[in-house]
Each structure stands twice: as C-alpha cells, then as structure tokens.
CSV table of N, CA and C in Angstrom, one decimal:
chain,number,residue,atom,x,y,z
A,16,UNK,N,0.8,-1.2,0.0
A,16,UNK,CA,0.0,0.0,0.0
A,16,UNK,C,0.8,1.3,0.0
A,17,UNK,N,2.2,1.0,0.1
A,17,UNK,CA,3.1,2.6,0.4
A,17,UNK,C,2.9,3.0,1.7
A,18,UNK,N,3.0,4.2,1.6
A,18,UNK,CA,3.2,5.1,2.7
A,18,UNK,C,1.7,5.2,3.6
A,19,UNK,N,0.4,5.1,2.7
A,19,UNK,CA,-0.7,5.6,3.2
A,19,UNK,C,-2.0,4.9,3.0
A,20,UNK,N,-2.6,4.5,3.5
A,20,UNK,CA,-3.6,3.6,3.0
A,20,UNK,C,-5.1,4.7,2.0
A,21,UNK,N,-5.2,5.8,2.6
A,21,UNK,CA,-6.1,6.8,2.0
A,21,UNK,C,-5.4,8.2,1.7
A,22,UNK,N,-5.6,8.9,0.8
A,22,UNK,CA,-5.7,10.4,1.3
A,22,UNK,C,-6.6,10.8,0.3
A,23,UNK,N,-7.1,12.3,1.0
A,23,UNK,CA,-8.3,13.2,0.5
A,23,UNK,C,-7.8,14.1,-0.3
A,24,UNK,N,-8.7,14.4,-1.1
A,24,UNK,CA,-7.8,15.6,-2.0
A,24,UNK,C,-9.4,16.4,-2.8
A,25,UNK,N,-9.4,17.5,-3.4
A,25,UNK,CA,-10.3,17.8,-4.0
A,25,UNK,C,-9.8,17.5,-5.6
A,26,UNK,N,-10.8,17.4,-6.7
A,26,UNK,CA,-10.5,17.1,-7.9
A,26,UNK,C,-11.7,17.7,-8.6
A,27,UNK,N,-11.4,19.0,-9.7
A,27,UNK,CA,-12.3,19.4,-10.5
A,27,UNK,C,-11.9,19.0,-11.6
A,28,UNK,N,-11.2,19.0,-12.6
A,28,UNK,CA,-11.0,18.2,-13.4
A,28,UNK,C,-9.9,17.2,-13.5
A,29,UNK,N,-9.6,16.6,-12.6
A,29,UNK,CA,-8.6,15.9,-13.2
A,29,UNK,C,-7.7,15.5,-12.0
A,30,UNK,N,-7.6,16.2,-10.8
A,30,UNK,CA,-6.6,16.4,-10.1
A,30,UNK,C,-6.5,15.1,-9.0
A,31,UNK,N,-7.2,14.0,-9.0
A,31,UNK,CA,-7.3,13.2,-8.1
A,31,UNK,C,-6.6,12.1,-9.2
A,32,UNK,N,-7.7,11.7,-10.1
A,32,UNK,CA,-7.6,10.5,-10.9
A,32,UNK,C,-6.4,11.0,-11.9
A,33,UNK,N,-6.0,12.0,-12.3
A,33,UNK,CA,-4.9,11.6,-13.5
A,33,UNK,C,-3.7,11.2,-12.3
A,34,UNK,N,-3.4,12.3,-11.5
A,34,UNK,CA,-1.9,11.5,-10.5
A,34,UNK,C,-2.1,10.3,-10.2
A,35,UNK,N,-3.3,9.8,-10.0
A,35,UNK,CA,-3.5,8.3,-9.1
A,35,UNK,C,-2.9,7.0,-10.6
A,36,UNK,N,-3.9,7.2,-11.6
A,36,UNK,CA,-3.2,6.9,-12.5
A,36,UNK,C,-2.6,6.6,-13.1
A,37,UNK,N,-1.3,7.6,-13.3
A,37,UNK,CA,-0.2,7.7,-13.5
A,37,UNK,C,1.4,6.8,-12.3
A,38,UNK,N,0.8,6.8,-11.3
A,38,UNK,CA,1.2,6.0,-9.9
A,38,UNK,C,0.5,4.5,-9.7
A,39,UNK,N,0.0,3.9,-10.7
A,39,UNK,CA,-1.2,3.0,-10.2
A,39,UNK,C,-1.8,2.5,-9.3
A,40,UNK,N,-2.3,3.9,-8.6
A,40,UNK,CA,-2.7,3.6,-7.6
A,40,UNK,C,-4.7,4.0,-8.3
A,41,UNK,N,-5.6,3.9,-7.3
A,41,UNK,CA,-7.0,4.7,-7.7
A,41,UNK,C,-7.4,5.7,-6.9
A,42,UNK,N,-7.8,6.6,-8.6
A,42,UNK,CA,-8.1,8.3,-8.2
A,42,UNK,C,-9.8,8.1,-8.1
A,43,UNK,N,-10.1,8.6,-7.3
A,43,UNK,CA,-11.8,8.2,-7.0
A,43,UNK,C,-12.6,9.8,-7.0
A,44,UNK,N,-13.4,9.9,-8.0
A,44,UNK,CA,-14.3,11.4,-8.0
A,44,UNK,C,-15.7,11.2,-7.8
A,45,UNK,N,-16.2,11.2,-6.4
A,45,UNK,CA,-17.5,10.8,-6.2
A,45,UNK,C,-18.5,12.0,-7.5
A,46,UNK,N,-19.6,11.8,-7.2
A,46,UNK,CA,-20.7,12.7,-7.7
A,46,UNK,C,-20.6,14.1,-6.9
A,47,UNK,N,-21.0,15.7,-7.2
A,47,UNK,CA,-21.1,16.3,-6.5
A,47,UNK,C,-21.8,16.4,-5.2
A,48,UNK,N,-21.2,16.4,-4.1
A,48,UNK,CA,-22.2,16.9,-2.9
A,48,UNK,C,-22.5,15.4,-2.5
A,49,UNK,N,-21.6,13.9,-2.5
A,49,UNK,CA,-21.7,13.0,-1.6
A,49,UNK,C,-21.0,12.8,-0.5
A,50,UNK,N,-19.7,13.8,-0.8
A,50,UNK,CA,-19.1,13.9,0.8
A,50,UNK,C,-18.5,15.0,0.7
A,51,UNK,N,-19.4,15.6,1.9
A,51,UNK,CA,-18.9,17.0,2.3
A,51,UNK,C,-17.7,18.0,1.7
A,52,UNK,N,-17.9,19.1,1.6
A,52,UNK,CA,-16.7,20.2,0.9
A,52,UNK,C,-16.4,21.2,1.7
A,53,UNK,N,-17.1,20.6,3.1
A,53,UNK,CA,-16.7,21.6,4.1
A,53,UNK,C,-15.1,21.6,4.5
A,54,UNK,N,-14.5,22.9,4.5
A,54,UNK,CA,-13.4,23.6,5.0
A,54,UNK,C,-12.2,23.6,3.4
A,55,UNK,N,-13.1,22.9,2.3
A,55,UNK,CA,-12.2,23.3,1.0
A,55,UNK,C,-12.4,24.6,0.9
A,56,UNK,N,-11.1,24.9,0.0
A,56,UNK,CA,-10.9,26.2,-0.6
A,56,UNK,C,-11.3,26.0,-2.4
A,57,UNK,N,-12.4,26.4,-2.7
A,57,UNK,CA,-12.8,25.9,-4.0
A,57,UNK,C,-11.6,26.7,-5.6
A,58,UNK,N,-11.8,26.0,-6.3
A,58,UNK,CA,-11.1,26.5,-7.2
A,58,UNK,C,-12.5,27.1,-8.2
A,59,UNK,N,-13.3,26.3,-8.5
A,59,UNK,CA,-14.3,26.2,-9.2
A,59,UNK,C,-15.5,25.4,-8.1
A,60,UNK,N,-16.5,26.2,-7.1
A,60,UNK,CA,-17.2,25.5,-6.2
A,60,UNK,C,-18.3,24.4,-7.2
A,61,UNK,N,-19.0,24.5,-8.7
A,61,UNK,CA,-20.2,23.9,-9.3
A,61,UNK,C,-19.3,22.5,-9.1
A,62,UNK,N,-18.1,22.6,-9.6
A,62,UNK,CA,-17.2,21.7,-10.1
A,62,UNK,C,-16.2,20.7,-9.1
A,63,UNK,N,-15.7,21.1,-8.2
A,63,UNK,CA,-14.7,20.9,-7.0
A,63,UNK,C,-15.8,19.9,-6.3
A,64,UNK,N,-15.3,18.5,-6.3
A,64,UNK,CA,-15.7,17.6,-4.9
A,64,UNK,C,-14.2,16.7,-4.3
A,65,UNK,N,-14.6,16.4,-3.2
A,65,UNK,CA,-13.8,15.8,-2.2
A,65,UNK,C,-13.8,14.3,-2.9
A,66,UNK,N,-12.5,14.0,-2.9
A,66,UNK,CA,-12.2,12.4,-3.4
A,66,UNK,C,-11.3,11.6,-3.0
A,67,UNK,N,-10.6,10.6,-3.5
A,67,UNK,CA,-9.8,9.4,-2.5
A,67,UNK,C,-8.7,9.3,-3.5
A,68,UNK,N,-7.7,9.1,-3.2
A,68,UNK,CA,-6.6,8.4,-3.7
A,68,UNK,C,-6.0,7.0,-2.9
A,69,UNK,N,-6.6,6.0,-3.4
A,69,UNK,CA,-6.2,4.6,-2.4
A,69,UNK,C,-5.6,3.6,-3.4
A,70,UNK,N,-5.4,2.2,-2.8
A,70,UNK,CA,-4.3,1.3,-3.5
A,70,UNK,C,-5.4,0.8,-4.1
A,71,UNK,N,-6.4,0.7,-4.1
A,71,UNK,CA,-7.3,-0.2,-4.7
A,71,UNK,C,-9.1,0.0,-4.9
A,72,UNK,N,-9.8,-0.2,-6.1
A,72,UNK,CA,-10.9,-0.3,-5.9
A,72,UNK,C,-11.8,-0.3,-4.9
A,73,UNK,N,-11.4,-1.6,-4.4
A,73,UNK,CA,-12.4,-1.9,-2.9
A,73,UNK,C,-11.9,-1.2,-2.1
A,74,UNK,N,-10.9,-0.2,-1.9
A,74,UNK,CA,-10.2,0.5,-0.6
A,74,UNK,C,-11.0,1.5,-1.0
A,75,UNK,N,-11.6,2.0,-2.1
A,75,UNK,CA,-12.0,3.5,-2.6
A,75,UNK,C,-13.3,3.0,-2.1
A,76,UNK,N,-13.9,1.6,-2.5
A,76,UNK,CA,-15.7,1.6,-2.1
A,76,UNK,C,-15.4,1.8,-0.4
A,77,UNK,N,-14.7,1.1,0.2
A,77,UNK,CA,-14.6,1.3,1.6
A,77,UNK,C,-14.6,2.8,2.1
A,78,UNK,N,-13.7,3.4,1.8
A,78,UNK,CA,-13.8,4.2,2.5
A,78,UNK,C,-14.8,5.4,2.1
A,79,UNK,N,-15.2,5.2,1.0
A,79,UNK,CA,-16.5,6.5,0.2
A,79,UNK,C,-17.6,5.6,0.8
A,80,UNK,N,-18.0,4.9,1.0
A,80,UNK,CA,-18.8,4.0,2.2
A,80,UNK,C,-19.3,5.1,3.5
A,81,UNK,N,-17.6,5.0,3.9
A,81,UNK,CA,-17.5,5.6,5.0
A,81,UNK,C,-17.8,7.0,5.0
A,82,UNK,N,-17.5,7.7,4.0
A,82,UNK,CA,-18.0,9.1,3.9
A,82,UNK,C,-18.8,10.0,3.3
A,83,UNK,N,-19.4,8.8,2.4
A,83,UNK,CA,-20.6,9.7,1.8
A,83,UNK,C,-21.6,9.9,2.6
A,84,UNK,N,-22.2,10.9,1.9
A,84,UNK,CA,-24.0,10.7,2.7
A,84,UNK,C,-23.4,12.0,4.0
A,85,UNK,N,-22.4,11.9,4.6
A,85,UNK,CA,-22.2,12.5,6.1
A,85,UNK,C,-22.6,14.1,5.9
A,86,UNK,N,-23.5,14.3,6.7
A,86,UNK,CA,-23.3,16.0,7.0
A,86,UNK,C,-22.2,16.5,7.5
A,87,UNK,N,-21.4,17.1,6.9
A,87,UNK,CA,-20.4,17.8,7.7
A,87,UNK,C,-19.9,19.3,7.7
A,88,UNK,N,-20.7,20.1,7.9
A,88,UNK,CA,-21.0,21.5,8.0
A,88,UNK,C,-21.3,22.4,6.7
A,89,UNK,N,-21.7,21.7,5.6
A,89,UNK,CA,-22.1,22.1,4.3
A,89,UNK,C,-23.5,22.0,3.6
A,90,UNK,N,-24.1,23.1,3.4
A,90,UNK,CA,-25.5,22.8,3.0
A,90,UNK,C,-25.6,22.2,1.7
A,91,UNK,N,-24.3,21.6,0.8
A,91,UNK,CA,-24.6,20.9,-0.6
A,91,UNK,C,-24.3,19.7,-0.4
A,92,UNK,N,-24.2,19.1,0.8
A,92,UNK,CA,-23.9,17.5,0.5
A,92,UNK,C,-25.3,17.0,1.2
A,93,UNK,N,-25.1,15.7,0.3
A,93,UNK,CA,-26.5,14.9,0.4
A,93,UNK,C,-27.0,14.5,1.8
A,94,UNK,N,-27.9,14.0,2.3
A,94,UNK,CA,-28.2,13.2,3.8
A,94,UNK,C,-28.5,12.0,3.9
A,95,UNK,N,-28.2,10.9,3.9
A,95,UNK,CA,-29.2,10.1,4.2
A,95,UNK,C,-28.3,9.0,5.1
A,96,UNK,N,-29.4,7.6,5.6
A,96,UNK,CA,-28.8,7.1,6.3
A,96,UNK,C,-28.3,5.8,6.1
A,97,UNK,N,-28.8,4.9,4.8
A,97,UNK,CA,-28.0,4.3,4.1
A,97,UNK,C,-27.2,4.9,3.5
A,98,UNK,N,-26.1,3.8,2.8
A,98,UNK,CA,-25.2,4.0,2.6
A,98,UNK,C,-25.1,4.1,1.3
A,99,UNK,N,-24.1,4.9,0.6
A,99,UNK,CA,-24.6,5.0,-0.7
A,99,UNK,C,-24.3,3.8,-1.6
A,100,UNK,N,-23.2,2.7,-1.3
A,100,UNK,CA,-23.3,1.8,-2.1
A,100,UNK,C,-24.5,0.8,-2.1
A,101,UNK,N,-25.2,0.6,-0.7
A,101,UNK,CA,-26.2,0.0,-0.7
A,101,UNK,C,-27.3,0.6,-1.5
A,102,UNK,N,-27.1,1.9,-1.1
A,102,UNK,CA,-28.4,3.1,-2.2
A,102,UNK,C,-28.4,3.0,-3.3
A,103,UNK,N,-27.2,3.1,-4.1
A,103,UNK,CA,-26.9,3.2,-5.2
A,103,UNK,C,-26.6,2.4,-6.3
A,104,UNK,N,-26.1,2.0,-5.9
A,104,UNK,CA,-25.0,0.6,-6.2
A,104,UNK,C,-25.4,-0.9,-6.2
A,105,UNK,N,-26.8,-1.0,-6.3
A,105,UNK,CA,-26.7,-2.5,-5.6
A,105,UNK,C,-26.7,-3.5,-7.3
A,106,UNK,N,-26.0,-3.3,-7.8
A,106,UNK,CA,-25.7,-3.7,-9.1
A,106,UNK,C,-25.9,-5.5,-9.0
A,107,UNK,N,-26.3,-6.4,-9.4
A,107,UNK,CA,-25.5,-7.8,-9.1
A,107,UNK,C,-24.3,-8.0,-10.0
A,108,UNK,N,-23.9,-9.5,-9.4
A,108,UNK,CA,-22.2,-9.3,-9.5
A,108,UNK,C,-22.7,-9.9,-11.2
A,109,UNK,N,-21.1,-9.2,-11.9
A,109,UNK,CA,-21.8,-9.9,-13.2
A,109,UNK,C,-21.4,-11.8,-13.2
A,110,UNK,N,-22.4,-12.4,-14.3
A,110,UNK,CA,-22.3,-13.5,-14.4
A,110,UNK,C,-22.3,-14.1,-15.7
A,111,UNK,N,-21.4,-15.3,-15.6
A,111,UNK,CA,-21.4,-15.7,-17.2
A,111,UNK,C,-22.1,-16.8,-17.9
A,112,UNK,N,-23.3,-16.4,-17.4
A,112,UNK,CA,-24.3,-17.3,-17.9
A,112,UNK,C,-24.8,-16.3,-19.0
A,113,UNK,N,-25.4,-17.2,-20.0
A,113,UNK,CA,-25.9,-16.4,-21.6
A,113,UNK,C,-27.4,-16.3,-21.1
A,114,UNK,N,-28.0,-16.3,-19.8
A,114,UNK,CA,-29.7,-15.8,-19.6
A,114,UNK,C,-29.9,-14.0,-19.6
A,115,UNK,N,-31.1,-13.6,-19.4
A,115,UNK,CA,-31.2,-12.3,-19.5
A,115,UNK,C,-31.0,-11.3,-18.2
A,116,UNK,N,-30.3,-12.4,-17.4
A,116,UNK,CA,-30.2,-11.9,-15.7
A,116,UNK,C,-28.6,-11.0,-16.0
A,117,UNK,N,-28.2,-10.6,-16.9
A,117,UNK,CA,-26.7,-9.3,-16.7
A,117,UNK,C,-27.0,-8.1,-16.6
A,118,UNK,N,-26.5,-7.9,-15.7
A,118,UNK,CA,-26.5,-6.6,-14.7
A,118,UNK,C,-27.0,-5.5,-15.6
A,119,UNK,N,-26.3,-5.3,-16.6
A,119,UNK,CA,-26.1,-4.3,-17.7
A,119,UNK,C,-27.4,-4.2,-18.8
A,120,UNK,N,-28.2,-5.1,-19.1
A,120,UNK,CA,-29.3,-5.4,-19.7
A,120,UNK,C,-29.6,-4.0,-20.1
A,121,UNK,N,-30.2,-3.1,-20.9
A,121,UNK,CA,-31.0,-2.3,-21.3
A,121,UNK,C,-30.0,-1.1,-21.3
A,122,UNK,N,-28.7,-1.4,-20.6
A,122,UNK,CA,-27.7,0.1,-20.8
A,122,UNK,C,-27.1,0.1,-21.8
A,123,UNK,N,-26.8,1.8,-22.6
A,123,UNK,CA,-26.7,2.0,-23.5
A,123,UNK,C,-25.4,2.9,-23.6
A,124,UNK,N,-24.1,2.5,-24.0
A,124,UNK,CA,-22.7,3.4,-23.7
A,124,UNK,C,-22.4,3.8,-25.4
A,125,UNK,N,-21.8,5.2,-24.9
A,125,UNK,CA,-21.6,5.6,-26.4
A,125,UNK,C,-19.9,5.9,-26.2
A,126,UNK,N,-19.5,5.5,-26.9
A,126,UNK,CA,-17.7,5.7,-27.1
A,126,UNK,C,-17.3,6.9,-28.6
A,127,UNK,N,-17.2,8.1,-27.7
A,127,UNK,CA,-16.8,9.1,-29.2
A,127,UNK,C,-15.7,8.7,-29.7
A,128,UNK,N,-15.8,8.3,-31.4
A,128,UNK,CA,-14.5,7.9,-31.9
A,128,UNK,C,-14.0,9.1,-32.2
A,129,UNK,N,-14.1,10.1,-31.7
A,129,UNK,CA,-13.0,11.3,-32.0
A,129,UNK,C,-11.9,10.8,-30.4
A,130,UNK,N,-12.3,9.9,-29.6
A,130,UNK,CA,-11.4,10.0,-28.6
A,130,UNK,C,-10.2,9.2,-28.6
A,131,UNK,N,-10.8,8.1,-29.8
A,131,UNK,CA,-9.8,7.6,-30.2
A,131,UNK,C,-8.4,8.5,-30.9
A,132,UNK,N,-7.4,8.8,-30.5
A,132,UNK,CA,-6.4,9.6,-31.2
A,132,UNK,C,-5.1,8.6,-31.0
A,133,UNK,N,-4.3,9.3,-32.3
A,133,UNK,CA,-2.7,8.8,-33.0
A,133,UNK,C,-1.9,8.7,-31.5
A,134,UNK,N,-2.2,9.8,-30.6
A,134,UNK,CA,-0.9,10.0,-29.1
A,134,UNK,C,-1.5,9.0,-28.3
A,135,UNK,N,-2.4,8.0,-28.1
A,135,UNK,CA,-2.7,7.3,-27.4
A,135,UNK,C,-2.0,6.6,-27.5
A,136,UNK,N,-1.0,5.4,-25.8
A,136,UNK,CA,-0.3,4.6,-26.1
A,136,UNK,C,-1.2,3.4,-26.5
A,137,UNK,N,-0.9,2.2,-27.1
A,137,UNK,CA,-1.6,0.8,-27.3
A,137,UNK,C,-1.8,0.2,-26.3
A,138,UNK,N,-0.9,0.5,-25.3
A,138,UNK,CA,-1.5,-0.2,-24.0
A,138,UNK,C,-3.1,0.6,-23.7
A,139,UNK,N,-3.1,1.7,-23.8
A,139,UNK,CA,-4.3,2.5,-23.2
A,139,UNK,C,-5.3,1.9,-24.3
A,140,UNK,N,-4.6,2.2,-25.6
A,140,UNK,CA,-5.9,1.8,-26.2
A,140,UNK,C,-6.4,0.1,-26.6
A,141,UNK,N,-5.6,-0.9,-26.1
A,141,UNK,CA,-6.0,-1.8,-25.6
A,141,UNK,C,-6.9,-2.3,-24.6
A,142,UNK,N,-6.8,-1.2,-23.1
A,142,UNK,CA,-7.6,-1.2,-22.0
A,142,UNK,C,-8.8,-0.7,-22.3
A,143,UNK,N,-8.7,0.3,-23.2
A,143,UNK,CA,-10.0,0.9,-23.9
A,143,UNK,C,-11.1,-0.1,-24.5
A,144,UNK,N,-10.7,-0.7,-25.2
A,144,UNK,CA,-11.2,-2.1,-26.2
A,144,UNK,C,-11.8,-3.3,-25.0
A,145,UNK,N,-10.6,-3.4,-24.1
A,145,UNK,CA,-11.1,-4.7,-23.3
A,145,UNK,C,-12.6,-4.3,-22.3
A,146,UNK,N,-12.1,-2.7,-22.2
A,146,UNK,CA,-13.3,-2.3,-21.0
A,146,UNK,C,-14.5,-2.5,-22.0
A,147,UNK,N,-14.9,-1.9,-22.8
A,147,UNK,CA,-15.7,-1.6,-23.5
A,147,UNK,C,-16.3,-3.6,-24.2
A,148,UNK,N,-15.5,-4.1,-24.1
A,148,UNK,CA,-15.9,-5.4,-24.5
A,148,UNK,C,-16.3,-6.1,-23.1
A,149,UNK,N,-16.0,-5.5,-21.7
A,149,UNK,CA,-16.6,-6.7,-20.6
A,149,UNK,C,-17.7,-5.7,-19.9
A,150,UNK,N,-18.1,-4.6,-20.6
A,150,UNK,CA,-19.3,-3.8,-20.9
A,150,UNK,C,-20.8,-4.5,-21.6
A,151,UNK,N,-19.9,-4.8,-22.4
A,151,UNK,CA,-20.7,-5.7,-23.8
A,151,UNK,C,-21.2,-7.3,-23.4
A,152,UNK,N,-20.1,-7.3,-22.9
A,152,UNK,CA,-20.3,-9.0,-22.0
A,152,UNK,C,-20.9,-9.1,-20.9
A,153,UNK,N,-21.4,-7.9,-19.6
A,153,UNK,CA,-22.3,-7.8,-18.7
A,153,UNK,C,-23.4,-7.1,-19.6
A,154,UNK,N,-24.2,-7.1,-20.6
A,154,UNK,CA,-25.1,-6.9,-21.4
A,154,UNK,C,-25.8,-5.5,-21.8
A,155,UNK,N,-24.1,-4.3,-21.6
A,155,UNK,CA,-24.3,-3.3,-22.2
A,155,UNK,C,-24.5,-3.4,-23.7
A,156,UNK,N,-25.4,-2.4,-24.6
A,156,UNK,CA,-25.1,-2.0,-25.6
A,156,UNK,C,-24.1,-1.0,-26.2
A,157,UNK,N,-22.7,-1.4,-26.8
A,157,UNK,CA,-21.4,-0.5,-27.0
A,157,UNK,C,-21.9,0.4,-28.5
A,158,UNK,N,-22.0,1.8,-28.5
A,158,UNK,CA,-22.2,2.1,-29.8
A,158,UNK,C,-21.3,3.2,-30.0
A,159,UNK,N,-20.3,3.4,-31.1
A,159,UNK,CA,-19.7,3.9,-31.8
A,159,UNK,C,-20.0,5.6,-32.4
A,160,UNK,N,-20.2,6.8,-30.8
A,160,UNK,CA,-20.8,8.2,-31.4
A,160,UNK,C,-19.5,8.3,-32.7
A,161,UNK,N,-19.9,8.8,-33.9
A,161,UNK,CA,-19.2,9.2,-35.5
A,161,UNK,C,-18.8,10.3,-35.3
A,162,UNK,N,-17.6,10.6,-35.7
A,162,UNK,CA,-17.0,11.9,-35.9
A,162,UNK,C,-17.7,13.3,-36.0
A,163,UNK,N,-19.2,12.8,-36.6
A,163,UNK,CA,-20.0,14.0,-37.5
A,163,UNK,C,-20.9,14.4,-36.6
A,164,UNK,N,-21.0,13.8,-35.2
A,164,UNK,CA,-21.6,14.1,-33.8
A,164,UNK,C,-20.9,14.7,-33.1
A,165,UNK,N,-19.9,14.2,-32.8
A,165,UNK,CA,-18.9,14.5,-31.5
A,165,UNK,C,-17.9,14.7,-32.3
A,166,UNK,N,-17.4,16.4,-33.1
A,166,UNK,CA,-15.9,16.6,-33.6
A,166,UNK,C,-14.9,16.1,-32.9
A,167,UNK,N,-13.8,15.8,-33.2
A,167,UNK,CA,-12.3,16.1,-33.2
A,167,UNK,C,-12.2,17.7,-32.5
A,168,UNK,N,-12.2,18.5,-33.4
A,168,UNK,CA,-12.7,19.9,-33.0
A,168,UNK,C,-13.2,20.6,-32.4
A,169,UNK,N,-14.2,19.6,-31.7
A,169,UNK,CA,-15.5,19.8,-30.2
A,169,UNK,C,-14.6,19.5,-29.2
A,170,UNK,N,-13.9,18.2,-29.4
A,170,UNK,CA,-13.0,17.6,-28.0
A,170,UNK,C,-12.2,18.5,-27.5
A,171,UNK,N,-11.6,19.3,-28.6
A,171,UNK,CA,-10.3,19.8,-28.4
A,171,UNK,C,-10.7,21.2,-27.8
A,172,UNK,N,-12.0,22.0,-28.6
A,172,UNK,CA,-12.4,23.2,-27.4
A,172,UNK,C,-13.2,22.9,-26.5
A,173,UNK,N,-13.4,21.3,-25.7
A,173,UNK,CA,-14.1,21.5,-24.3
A,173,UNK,C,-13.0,21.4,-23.2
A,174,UNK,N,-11.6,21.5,-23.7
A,174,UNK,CA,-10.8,22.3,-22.4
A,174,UNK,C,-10.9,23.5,-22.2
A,175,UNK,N,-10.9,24.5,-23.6
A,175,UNK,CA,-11.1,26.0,-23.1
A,175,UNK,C,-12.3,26.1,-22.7
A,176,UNK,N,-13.5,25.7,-23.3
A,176,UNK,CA,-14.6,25.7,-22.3
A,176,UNK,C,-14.6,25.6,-21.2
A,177,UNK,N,-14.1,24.5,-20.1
A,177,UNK,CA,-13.7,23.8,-19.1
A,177,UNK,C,-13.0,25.2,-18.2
A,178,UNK,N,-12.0,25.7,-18.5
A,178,UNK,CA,-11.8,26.5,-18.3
A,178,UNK,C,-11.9,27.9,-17.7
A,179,UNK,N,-12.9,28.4,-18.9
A,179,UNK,CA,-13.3,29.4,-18.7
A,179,UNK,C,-14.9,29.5,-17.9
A,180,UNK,N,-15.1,27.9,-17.5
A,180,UNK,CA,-16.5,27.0,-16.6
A,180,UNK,C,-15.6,27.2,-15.5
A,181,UNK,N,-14.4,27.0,-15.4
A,181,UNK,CA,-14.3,27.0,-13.6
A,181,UNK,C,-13.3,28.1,-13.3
C-alpha cells in the first residue's frame, strides 16, 4: 500500500484520478455533494468535490462508504442514512451465464471515436477495447458516437470551455 492507505484531495477536473493513474494507484471522483466540501478552498465550487486516492478499488468503495452521505457543516452534501453503495450501487455481481439476468441489460454506452487519437499509447488503447468489451459482455449496448456528432474539434475546445467554466 506505500506510505498511506487513504488520502483526501479535491478534484475538478482531473486532479485526483490523473496522478493516481499515473502512480497505479486509484483516483476516485465521487458525484457532486456526496461527501462533504466543508473547510475546501474551492477553485471552481459547481465543479470541486472531495475524493480518494487509495491502492485499490475496494479500498475506494470502503472508504466512500464511510463518507458519503455525512453531513459535515455544508448545505450541498446529500443526507441520508443508508449508505450510498447500498443506495446506489446495488448492481448484481456480473455473471457468465448467456440468460437475460446481466446486470447491464437495457444500458446503453456511447464511445466518441473522436477520442480515439494517434498520441494514445496501445496499451491504453487496448484497456479501452477490453473495457468496452466486458461492458458488452455484462449486457451493455457499446455504440460507436461518428465523428459528425462528436468533432475532433469539439473535443479539443471542451478544455477552453472547461476553463473558462471553472
């Protein structure tokens, strides 16, 4: 695990999950306002939530477990008294039976091939392929947004957009 089994960090675009990433460790960006933003210093408040950098998936559900939902002196985080993975989350595990019981049944994912680009390494864009295929195999529908929806040239100005948003 290193040095630390958790740490907190805020993340508006990027700031949790690309270092975690890059470290293979996991960068975790809950939804806005599931655990508290009290005592951040906002960069962009619509945008900025509280997140995890841990060694592992199940270390991230553990401890966002532990901290979603909590009131903690902020009027934009949620309340309640289950827990949000039980709330939210209660997905079943997938299964490799060919019946109509997969989890994913009736979801529909769209992969912009403008995101496909030349600077991608093949490892990434191999992870890309495999995710998208055990998507397909828990009984997502994978469909292909075309260039002539989602520009090249749209991707590239939703950073300045992004930007000039936070």
């Amino acid at each position: 695990h290193g040095s630390s089994l958790l740490a907190l960090g805020t993340d508006t675009g990027g700031s949790l999950r690309l270092p975690a990433a890059w470290c293979g460790v996991v960068g975790f960006k809950p939804s806005y306002g599931l655990i508290s933003r009290f005592g951040v210093v906002s960069y962009a408040s619509s945008l900025d939530t509280v997140g995890l950098i841990v060694g592992s998936s199940r270390c991230a559900a553990l401890a966002f477990n532990a901290l979603a939902n909590r009131k903690g002196g902020d009027s934009e985080t949620m309340d309640s008294t289950a827990t949000y993975l039980e709330q939210e989350l209660a997905i079943p595990p997938i299964n490799d039976n060919d019946d109509d019981s997969s989890p994913l049944n009736g979801v529909k994912i769209g992969i912009p091939a403008s995101f496909s680009v030349n600077e991608c390494p093949p490892c990434i864009t191999q992870a890309w392929t495999q995710t998208a295929q055990r998507l397909q195999d828990a009984g997502a529908q994978i469909s292909i947004v075309p260039d002539d929806i989602l520009t090249p040239a749209t991707v590239k100005r939703a950073l300045a957009a992004y930007y000039v948003l936070a």
